[in-house]
PDB file of C-alpha atoms in Angstrom:
ATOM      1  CA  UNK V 191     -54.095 -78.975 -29.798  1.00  0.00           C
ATOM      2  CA  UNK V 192     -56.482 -78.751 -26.788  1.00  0.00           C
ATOM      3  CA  UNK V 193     -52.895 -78.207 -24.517  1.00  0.00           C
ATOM      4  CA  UNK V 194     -51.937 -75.695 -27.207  1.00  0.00           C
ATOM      5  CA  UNK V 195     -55.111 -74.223 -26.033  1.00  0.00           C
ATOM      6  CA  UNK V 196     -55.356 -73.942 -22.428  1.00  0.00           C
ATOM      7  CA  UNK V 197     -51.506 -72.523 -22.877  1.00  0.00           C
ATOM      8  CA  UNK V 198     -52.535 -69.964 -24.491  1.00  0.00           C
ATOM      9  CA  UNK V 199     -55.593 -69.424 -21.924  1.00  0.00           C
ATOM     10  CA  UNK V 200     -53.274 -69.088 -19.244  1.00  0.00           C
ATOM     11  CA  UNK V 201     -50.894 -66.817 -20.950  1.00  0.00           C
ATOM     12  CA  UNK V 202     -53.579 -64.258 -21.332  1.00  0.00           C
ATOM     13  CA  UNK V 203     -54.816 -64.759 -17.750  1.00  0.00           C
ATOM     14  CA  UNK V 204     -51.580 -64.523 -16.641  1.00  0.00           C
ATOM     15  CA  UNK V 205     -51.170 -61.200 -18.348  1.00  0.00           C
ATOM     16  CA  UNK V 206     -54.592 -60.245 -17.490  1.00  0.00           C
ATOM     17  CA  UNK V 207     -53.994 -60.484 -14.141  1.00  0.00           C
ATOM     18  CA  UNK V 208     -50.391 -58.562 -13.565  1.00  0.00           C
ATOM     19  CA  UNK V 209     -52.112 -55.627 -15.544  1.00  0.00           C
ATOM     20  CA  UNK V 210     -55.306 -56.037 -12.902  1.00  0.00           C
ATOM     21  CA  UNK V 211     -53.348 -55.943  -9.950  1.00  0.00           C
ATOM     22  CA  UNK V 212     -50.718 -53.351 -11.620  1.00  0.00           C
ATOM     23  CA  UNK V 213     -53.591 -50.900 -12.057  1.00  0.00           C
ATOM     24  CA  UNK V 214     -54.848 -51.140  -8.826  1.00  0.00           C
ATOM     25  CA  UNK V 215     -51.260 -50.443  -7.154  1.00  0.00           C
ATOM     26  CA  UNK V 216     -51.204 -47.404  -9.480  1.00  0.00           C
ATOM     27  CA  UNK V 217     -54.990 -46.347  -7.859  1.00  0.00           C
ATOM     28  CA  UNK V 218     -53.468 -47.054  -4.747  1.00  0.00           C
ATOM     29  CA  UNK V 219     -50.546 -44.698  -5.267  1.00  0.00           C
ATOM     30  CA  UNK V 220     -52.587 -42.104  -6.633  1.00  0.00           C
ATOM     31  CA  UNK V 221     -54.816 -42.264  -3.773  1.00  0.00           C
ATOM     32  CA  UNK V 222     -52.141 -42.211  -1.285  1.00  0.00           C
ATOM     33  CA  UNK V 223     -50.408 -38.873  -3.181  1.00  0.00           C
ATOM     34  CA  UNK V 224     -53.802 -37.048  -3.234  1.00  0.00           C
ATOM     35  CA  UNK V 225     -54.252 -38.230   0.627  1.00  0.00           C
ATOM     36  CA  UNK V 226     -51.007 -36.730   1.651  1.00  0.00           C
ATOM     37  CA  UNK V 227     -51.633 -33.404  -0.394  1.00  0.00           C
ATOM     38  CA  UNK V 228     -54.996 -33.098   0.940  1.00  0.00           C
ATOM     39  CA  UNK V 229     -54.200 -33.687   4.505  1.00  0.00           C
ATOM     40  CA  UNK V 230     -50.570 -32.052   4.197  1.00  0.00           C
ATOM     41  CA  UNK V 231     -48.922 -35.432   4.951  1.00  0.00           C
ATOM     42  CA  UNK V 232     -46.542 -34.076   2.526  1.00  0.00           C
ATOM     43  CA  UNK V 233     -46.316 -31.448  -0.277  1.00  0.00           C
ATOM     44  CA  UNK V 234     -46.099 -32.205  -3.753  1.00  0.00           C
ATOM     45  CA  UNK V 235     -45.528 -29.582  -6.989  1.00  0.00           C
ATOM     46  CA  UNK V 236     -48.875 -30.232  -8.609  1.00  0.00           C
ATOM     47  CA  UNK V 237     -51.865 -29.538  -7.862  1.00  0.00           C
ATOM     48  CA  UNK V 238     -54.955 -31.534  -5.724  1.00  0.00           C
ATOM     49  CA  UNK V 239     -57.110 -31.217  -8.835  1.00  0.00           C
ATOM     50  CA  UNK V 240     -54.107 -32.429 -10.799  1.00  0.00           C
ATOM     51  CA  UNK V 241     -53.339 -35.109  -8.246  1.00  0.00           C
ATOM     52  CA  UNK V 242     -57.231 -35.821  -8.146  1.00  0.00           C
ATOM     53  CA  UNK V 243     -57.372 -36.273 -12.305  1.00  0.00           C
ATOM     54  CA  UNK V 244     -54.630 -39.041 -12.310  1.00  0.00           C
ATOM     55  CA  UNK V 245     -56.560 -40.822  -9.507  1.00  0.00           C
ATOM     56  CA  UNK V 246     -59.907 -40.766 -11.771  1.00  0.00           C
ATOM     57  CA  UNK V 247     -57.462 -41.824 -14.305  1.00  0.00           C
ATOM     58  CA  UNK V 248     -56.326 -44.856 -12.580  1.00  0.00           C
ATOM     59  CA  UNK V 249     -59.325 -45.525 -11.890  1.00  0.00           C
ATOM     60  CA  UNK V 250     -60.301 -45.979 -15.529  1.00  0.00           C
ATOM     61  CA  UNK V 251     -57.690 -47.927 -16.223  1.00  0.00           C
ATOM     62  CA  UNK V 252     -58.385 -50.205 -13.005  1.00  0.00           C
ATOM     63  CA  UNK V 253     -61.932 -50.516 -14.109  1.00  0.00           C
ATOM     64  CA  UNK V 254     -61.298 -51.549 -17.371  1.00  0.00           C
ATOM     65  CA  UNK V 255     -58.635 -54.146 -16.210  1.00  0.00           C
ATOM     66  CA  UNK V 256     -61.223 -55.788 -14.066  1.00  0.00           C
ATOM     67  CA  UNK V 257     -63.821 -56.402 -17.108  1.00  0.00           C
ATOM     68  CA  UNK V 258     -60.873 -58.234 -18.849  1.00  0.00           C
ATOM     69  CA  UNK V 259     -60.710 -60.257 -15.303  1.00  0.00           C
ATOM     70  CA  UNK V 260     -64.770 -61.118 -15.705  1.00  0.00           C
ATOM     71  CA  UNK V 261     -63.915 -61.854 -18.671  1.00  0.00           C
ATOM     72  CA  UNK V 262     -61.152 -64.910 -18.451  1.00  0.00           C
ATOM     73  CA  UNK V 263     -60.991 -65.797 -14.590  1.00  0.00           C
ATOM     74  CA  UNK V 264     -63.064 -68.548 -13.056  1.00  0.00           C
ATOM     75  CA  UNK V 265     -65.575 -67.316  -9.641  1.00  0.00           C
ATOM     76  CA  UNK V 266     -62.656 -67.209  -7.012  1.00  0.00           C
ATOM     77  CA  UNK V 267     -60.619 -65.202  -8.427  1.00  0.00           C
ATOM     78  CA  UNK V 268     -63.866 -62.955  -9.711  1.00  0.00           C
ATOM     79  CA  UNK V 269     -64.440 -62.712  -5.648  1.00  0.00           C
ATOM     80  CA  UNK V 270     -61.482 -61.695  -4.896  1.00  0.00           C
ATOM     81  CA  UNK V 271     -61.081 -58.638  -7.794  1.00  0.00           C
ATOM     82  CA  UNK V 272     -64.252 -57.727  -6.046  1.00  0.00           C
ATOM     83  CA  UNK V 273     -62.528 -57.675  -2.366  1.00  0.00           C
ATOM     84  CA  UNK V 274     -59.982 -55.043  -3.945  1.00  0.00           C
ATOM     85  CA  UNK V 275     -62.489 -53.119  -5.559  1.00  0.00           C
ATOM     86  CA  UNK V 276     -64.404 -52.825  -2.554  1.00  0.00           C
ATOM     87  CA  UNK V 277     -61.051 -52.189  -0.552  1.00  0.00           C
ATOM     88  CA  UNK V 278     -59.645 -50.260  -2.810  1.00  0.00           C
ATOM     89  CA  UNK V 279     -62.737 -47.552  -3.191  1.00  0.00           C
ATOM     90  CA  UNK V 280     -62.763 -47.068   0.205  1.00  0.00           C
ATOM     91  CA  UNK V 281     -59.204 -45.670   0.116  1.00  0.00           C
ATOM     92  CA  UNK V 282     -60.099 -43.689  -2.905  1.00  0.00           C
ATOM     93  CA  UNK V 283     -62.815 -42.288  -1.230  1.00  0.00           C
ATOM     94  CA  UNK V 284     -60.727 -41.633   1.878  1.00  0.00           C
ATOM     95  CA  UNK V 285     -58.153 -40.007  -0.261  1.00  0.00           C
ATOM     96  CA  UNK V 286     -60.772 -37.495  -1.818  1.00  0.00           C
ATOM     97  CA  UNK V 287     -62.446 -36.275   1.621  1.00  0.00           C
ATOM     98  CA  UNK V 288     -65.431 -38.225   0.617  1.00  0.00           C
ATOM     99  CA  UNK V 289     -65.596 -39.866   3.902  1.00  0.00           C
ATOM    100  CA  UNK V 290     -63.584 -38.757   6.748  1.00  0.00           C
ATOM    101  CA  UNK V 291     -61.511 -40.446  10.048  1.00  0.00           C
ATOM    102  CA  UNK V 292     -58.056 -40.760  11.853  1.00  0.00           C
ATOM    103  CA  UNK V 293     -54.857 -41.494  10.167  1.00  0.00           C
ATOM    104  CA  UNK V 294     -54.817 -44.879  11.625  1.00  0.00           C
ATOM    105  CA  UNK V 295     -58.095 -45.431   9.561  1.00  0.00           C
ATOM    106  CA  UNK V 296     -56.631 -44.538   6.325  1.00  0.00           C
ATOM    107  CA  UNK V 297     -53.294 -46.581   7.329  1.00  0.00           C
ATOM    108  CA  UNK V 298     -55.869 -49.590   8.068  1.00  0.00           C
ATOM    109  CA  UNK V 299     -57.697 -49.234   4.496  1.00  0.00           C
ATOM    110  CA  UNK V 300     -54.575 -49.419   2.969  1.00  0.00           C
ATOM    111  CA  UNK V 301     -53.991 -52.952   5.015  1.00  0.00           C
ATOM    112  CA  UNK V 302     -57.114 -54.262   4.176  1.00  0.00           C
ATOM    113  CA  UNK V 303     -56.336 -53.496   0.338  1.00  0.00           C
ATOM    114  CA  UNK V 304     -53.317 -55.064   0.989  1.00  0.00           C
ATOM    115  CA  UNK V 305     -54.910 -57.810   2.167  1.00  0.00           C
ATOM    116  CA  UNK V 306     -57.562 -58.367  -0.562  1.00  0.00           C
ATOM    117  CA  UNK V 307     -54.413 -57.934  -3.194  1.00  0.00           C
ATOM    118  CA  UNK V 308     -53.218 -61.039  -1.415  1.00  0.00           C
ATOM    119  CA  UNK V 309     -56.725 -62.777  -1.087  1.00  0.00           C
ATOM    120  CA  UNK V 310     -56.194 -62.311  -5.526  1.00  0.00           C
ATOM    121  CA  UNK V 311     -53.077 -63.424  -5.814  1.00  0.00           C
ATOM    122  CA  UNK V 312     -53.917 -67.015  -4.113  1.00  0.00           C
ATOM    123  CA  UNK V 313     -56.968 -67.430  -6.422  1.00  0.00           C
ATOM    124  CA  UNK V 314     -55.264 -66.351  -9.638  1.00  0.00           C
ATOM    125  CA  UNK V 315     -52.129 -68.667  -8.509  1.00  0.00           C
ATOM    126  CA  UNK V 316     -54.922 -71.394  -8.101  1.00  0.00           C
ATOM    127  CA  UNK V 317     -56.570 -70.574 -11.277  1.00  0.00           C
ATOM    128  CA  UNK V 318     -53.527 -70.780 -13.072  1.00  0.00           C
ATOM    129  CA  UNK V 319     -52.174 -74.341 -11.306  1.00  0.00           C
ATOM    130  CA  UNK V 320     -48.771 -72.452  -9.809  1.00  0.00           C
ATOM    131  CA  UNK V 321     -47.837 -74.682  -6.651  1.00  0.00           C
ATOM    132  CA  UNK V 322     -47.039 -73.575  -3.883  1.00  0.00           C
ATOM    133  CA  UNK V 323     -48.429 -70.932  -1.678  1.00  0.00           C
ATOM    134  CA  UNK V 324     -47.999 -67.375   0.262  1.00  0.00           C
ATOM    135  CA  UNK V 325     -45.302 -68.789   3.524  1.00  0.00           C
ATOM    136  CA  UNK V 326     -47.742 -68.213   6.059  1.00  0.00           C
ATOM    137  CA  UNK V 327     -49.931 -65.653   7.840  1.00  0.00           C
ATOM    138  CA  UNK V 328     -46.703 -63.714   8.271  1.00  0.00           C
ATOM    139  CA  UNK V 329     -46.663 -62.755   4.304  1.00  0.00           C
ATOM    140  CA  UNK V 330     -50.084 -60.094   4.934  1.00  0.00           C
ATOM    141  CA  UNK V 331     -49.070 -59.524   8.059  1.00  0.00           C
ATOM    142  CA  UNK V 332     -46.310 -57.061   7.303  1.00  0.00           C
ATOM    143  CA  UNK V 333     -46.497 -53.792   7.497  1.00  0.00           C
ATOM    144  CA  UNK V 334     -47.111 -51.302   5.407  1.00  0.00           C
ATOM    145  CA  UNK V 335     -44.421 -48.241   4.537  1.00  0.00           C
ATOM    146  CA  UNK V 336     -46.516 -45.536   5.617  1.00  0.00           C
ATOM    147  CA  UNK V 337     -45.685 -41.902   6.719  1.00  0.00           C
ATOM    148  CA  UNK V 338     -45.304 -41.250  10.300  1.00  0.00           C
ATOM    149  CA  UNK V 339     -47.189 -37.888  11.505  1.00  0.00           C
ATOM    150  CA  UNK V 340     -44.889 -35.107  11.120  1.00  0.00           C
ATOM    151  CA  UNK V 341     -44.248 -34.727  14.412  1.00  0.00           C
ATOM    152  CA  UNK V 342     -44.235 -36.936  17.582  1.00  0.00           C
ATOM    153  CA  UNK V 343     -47.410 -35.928  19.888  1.00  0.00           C
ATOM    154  CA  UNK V 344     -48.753 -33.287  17.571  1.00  0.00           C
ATOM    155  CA  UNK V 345     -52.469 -33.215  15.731  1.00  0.00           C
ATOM    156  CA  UNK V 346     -52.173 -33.837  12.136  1.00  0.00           C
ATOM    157  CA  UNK V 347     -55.054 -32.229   9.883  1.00  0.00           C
ATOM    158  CA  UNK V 348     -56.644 -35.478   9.953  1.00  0.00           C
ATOM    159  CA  UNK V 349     -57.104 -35.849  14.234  1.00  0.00           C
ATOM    160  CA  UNK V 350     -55.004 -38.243  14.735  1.00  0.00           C
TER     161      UNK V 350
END
C-alpha cells in the first residue's frame, strides 16, 4: 500500500512539474512576442496591449502552477521554481519597458532563465529518483534561437 502511495505521489509531481515548467515557457514566449513588438524586433497582427494581456495571462497561469509546486515538491526543487521566477520576471519586466538595456541584456535574461529551467529540472529529476543526469556543462551551454538585429551594423530601438 505505502508503494501504491508514493506512486501515486510521484505521478502528481511528475505532472505538477511539466505543467510548472510548461507555463513558464509559455511566459517566456509571451514575453519574448511583446519584446519584439515593443522594440520592433518584428511585427506581429495584434496589438501590444493584446500581446501585453496574454503575458499577464501567462503569468497567472505560471503563478498558480508554482503554488501546486509548494505544494508537493521537497526544498530543492522549491529553490529552484524560485530561480525561474526570479529569472523569469526579469524578462517579463524587460519585455514590458519596465526596466530598460541592450539587446544583448535581454538575450542574456533569457539565458539565465534558461539556465534556472535547467537548475529545476535536476532537482525535480532528483526528487522524483530518475537516474541519470543533464550530459555535461555543454547541455546549458547552448545557445539560445534568438533574432539577430535587423540589420548588420545598424542601431536597433533598443541601442544595441
Amino acid at each position: 500500500m505505502r508503494h501504491l502511495l508514493l506512486t501515486r505521489w510521484d505521478e502528481r509531481k511528475l505532472e505538477t512539474y511539466a505543467e510548472y515548467i510548461d507555463a513558464v515557457r509559455t511566459c517566456i514566449y509571451s514575453a519574448v512576442m511583446v519584446y519584439e513588438a515593443r522594440t520592433g524586433l518584428s511585427r506581429s497582427e495584434r496589438s501590444g496591449t493584446s500581446l501585453a494581456e496574454e503575458l499577464t495571462e501567462a503569468e497567472g497561469v505560471r503563478s498558480r502552477a508554482f503554488e501546486r509546486v509548494m505544494l508537493l515538491a521537497e526544498d530543492q526543487v522549491i529553490e529552484a521554481a524560485h530561480g525561474i521566477n526570479t529569472a523569469t520576471k526579469a524578462i517579463d519586466w524587460r519585455a514590458r519597458g519596465t526596466t530598460e538595456g541592450p539587446l544583448e541584456e535581454w538575450r542574456e535574461l533569457n539565458r539565465e532563465a534558461f539556465r534556472a529551467i535547467n537548475r529545476f529540472h535536476e532537482s525535480a529529476r532528483a526528487d522524483l529518483g530518475v537516474l541519470g543526469a543533464f550530459q555535461g556543462a555543454g547541455h546549458s551551454a547552448r545557445a539560445l534561437i534568438l533574432p539577430e538585429s535587423r540589420r548588420e551594423g545598424q542601431a536597433t530601438a533598443d541601442g544595441e
